[in-house]
Short mmCIF file of C-alpha atoms in Angstrom, two decimals:
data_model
loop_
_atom_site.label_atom_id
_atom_site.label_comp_id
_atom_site.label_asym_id
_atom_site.label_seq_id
_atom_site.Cartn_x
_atom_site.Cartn_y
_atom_site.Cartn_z
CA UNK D 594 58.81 -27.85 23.89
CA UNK D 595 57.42 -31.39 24.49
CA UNK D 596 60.08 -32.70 26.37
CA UNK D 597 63.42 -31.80 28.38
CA UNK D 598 66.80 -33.47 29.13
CA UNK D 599 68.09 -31.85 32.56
CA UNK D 600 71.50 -32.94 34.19
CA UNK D 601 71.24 -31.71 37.92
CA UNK D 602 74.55 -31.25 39.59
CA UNK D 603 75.81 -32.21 42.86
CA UNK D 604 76.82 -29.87 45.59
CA UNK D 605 80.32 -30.68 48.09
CA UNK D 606 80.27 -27.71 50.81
CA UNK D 607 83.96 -26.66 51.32
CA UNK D 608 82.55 -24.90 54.61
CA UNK D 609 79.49 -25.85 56.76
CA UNK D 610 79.42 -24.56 60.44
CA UNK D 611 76.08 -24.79 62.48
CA UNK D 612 75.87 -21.46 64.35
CA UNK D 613 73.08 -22.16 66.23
CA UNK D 614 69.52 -23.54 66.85
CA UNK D 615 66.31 -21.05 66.11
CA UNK D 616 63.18 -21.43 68.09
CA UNK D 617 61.22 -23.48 65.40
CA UNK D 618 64.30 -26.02 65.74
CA UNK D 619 65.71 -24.88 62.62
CA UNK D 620 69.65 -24.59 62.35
CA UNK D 621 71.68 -21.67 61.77
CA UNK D 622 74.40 -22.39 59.63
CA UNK D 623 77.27 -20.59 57.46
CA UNK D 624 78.14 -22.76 54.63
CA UNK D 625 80.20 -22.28 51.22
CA UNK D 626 78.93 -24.62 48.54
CA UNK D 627 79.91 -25.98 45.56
CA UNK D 628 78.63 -27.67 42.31
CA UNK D 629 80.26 -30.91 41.30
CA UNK D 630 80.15 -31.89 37.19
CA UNK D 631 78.78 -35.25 38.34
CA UNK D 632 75.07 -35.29 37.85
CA UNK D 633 71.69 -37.30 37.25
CA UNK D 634 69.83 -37.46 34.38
CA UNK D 635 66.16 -36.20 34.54
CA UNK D 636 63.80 -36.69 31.46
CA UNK D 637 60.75 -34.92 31.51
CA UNK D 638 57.92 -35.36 28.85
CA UNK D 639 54.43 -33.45 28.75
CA UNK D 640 51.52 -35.98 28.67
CA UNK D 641 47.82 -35.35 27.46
CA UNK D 642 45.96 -37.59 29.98
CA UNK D 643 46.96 -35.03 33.08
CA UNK D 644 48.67 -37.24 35.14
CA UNK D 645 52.37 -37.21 36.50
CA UNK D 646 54.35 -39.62 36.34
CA UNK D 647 57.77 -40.77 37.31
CA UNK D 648 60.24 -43.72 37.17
CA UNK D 649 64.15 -44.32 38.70
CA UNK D 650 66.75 -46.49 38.32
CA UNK D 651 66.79 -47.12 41.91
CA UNK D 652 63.63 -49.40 43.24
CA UNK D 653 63.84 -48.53 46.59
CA UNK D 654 63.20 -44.41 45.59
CA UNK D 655 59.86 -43.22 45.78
CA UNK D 656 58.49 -42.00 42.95
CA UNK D 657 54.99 -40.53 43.92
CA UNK D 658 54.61 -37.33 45.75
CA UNK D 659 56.81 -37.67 48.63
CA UNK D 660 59.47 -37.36 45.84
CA UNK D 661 60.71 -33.50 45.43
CA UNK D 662 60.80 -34.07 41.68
CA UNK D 663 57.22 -34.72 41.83
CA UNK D 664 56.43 -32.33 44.25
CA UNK D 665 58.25 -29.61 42.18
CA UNK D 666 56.04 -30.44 39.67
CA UNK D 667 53.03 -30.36 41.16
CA UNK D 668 54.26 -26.80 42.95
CA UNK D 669 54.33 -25.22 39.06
CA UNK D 670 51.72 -26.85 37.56
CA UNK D 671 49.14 -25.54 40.86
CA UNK D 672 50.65 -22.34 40.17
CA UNK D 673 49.90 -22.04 36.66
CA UNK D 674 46.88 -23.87 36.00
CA UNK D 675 48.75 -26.30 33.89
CA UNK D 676 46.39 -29.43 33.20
CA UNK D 677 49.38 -31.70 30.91
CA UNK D 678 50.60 -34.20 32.70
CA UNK D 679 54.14 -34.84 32.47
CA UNK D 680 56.26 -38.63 32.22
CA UNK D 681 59.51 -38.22 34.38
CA UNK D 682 62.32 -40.48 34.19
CA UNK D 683 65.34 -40.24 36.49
CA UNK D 684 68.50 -41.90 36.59
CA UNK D 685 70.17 -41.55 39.68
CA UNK D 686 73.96 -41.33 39.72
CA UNK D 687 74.27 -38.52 42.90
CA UNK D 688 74.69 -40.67 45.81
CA UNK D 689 71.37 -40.95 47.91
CA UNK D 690 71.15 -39.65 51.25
CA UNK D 691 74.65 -38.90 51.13
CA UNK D 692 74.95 -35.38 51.87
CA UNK D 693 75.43 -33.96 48.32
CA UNK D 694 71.71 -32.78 47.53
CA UNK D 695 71.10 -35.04 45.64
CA UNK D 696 66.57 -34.98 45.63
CA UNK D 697 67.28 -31.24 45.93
CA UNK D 698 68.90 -30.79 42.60
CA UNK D 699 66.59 -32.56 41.30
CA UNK D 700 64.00 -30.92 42.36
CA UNK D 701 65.66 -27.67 41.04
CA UNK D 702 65.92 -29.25 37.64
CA UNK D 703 62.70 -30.09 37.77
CA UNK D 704 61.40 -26.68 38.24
CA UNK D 705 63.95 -25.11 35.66
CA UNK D 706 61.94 -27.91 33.42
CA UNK D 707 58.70 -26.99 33.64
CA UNK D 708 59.83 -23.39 33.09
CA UNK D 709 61.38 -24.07 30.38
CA UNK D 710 58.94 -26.50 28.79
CA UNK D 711 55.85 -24.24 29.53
CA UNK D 712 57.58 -20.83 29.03
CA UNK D 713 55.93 -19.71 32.28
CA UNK D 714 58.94 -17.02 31.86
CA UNK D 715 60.49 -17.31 35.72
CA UNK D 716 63.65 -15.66 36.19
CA UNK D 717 66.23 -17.52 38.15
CA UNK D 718 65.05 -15.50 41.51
CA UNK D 719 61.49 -16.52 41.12
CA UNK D 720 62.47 -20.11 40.68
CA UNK D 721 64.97 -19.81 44.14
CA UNK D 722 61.61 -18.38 45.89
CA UNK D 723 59.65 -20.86 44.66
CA UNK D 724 62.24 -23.16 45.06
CA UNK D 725 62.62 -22.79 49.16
CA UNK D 726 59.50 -23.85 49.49
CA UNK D 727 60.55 -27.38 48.63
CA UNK D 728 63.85 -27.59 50.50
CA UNK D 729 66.52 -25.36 51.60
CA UNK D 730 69.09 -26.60 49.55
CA UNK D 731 66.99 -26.15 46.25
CA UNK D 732 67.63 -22.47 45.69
CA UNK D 733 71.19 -23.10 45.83
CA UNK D 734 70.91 -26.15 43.25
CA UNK D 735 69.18 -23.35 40.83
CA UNK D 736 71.77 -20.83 41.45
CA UNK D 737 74.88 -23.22 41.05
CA UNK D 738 78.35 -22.24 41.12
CA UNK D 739 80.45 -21.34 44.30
CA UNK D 740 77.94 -19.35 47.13
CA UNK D 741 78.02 -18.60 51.00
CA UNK D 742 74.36 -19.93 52.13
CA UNK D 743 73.35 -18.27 56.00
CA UNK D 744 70.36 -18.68 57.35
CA UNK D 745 69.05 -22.34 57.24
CA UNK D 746 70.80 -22.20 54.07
CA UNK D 747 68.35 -20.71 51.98
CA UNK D 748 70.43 -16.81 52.13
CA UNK D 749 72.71 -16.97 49.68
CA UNK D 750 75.60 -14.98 48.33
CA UNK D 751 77.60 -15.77 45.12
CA UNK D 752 81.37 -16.03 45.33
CA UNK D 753 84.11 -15.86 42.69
CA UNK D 754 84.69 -19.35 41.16
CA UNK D 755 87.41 -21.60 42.77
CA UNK D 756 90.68 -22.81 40.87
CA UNK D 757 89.67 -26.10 38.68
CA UNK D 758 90.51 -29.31 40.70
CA UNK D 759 89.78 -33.07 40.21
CA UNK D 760 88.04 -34.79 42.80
CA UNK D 761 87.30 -37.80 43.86
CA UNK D 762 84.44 -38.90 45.12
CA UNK D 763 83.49 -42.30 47.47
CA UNK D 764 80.27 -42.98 49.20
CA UNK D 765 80.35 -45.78 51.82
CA UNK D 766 77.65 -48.36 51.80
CA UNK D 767 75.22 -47.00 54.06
CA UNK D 768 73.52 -43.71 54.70
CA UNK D 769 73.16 -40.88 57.51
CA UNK D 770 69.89 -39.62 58.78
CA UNK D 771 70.49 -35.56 58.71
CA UNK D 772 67.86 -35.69 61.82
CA UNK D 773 70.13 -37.68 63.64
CA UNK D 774 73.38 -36.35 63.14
CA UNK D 775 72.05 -32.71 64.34
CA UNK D 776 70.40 -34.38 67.08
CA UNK D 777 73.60 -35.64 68.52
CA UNK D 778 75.02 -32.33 67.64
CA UNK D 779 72.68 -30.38 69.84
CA UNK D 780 74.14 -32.44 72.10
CA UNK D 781 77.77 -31.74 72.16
CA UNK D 782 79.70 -29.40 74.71
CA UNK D 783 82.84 -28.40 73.04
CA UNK D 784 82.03 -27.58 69.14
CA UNK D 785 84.58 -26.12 66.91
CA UNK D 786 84.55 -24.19 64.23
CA UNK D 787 85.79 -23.88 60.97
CA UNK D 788 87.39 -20.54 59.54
CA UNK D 789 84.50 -20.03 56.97
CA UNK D 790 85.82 -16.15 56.56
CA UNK D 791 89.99 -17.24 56.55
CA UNK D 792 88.00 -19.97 53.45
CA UNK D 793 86.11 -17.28 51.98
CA UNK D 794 89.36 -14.77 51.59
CA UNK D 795 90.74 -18.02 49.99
CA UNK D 796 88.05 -18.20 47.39
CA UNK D 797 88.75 -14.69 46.83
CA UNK D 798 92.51 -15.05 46.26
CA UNK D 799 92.13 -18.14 43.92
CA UNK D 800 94.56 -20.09 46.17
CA UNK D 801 93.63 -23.76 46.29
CA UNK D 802 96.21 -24.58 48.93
CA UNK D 803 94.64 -21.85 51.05
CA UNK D 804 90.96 -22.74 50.62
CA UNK D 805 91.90 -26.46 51.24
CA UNK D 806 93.80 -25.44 54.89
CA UNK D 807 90.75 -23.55 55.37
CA UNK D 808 87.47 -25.94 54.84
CA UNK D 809 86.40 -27.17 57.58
CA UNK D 810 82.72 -28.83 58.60
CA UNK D 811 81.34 -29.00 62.77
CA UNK D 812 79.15 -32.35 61.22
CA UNK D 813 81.57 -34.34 60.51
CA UNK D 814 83.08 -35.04 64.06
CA UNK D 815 79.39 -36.10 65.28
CA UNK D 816 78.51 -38.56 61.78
CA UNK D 817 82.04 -40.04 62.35
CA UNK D 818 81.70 -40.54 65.76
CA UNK D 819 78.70 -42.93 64.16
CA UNK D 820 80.32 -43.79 61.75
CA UNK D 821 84.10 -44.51 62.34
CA UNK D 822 84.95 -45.39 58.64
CA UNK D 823 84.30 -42.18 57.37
CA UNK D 824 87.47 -41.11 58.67
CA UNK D 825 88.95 -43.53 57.40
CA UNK D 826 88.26 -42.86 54.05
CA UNK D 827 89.59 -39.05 54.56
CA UNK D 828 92.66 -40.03 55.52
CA UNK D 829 93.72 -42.37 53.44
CA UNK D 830 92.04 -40.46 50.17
CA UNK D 831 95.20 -37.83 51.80
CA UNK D 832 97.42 -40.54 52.06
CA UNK D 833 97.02 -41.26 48.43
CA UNK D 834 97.35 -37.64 47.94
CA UNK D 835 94.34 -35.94 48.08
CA UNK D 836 95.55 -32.12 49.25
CA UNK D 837 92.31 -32.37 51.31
CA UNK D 838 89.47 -35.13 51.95
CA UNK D 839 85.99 -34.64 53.97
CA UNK D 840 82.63 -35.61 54.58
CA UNK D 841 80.02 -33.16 52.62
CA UNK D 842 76.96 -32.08 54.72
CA UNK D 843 75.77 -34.39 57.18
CA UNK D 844 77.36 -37.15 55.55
CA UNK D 845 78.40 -39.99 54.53
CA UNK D 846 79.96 -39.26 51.44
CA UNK D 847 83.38 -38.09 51.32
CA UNK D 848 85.42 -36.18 48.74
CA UNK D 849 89.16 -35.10 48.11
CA UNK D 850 90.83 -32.69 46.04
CA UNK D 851 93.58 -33.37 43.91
CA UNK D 852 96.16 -32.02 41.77
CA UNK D 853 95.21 -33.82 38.50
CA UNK D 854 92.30 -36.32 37.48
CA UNK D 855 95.89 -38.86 37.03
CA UNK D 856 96.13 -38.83 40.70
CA UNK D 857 92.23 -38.90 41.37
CA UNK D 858 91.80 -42.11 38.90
CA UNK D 859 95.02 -43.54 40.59
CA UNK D 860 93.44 -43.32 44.20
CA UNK D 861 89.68 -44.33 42.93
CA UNK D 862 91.30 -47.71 42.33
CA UNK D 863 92.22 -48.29 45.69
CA UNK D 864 88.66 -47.82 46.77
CA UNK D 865 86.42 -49.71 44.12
CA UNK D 866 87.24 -53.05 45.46
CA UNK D 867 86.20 -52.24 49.27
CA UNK D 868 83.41 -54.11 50.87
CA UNK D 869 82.27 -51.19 52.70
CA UNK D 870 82.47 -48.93 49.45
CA UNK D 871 78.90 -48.43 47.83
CA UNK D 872 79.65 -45.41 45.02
CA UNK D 873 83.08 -44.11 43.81
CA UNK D 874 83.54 -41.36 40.93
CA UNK D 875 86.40 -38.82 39.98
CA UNK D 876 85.02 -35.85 38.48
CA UNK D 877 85.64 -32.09 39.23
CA UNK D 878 84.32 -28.70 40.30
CA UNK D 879 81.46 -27.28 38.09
CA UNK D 880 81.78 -23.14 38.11
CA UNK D 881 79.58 -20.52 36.96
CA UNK D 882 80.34 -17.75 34.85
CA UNK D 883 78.93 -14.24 36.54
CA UNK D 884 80.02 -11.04 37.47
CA UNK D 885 80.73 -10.96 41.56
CA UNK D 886 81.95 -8.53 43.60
CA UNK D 887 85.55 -9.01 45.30
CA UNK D 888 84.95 -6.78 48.02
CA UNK D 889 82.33 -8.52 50.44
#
């Protein structure tokens, strides 16, 4: 295979609670994750001169080898001894920075890539080991699907898939330094938490109302704090019907749930034309098909 055409998926966590701090500053965290159908497009071509390569739609991303895509790369082709060098193109459509994985998808596509391209034979474990060492999210982004992630996220348990549901997605015109929000969370008194186990019995029952009374995420009260209009954006995304709207990860972005992609499209429109509005897409929840145990 000469070249690949990968479409890495975005991630929404329907649960994230920080637990705790480790010793090596690390956070503990219980989250339940999600893919999203919206994705970027990652090209990858093998090259005889050796050398890797990459361009983006997006000027201000770096494409040498602070980039994960890159560094994924580099990670398989060390491994293996592979001297090809390989073109990349990405075109970024996952909001940047925005608390949807975004370089950590793509980094997992990136190693599913060269797999693929070099038939270096990984199975989907080796390429989450491999993956961790890149980023904690990146195992995740190989597995896919609905999954509880412990740990600092790299533990990982799959879950049944949840009900089909359109969603809407809007990322205000800035971004949120993950540092920073956990910095000021280390710093709070009173922290809540969500019910990840009342959301996980959810998942299990298939009952969208249910999971959506459940999710719940301890970031979002610190990056709003920063960043007033991120509330704003969940609730009027409710008030235009959204049976739930929050901020994924550490933030900005936030997304909604609704009853049909009629709805979604409807209250899309009312954000495009805001000044404070960067990135706006309806799309839905991307599931898995695997065999998972109901009674964990």
């Amino acid at each position: 295979m000469e070249k690949i055409v990968l479409r890495p998926l975005a991630k929404i966590n329907l649960g994230l609670d920080v637990v705790g701090k480790r010793e090596d500053g690390y956070h503990e965290v219980r989250m339940v994750m999600q893919t999203l159908a919206l994705h970027d497009r990652l090209v990858m071509e093998k090259m005889a001169d050796g050398a890797v390569t990459m361009k983006t739609n997006l000027p201000y991303l770096p494409t040498g080898r602070t980039n994960l895509v890159v560094q994924a790369v580099e990670l398989l082709r060390e491994e293996f001894g592979i001297s090809e060098g390989i073109r990349i193109n990405l075109k970024k459509v996952i909001p940047v920075a925005g608390g949807m994985a975004g370089g950590s998808t793509d980094a997992a596509a990136a190693l599913y890539g060269m797999n693929r391209m070099f038939s270096l034979g990984l199975s989907k474990k080796q390429l989450m080991e491999l993956g961790v060492k890149l980023g904690a999210d990146v195992p995740y982004c190989i597995m896919r699907g609905t999954a509880l992630a412990e740990g600092i996220g790299e533990k990982l348990t799959p879950l049944c898939s949840v009900p089909q549901v359109a969603v809407l997605v809007v990322k205000p015109a800035f971004s949120v330094s993950t540092a920073k929000v956990y910095e000021a969370f280390d710093q709070m008194e009173d922290v809540q938490h969500p019910d990840i186990d009342g959301l996980l019995d959810a998942i299990r029952e298939k009952d969208l109302r249910k999971i959506c009374q459940n999710m719940g995420n301890n970031l979002a009260d610190v990056t709003k704090s920063m960043y007033p209009v991120i509330g704003d954006i969940e609730k009027k995304m409710e008030e235009l019907g959204a049976m739930k709207a929050m901020m994924s990860g550490s933030g900005p972005t936030v997304f909604g749930f609704f009853e049909n992609q009629e709805q979604a499209n409807g209250a899309k429109e009312e954000f495009l034309h805001r000044k404070n509005i960067s990135q706006v897409y309806v799309t839905s929840v991307y599931n898995v098909k695997r065999e998972v145990r109901q009674n964990g």
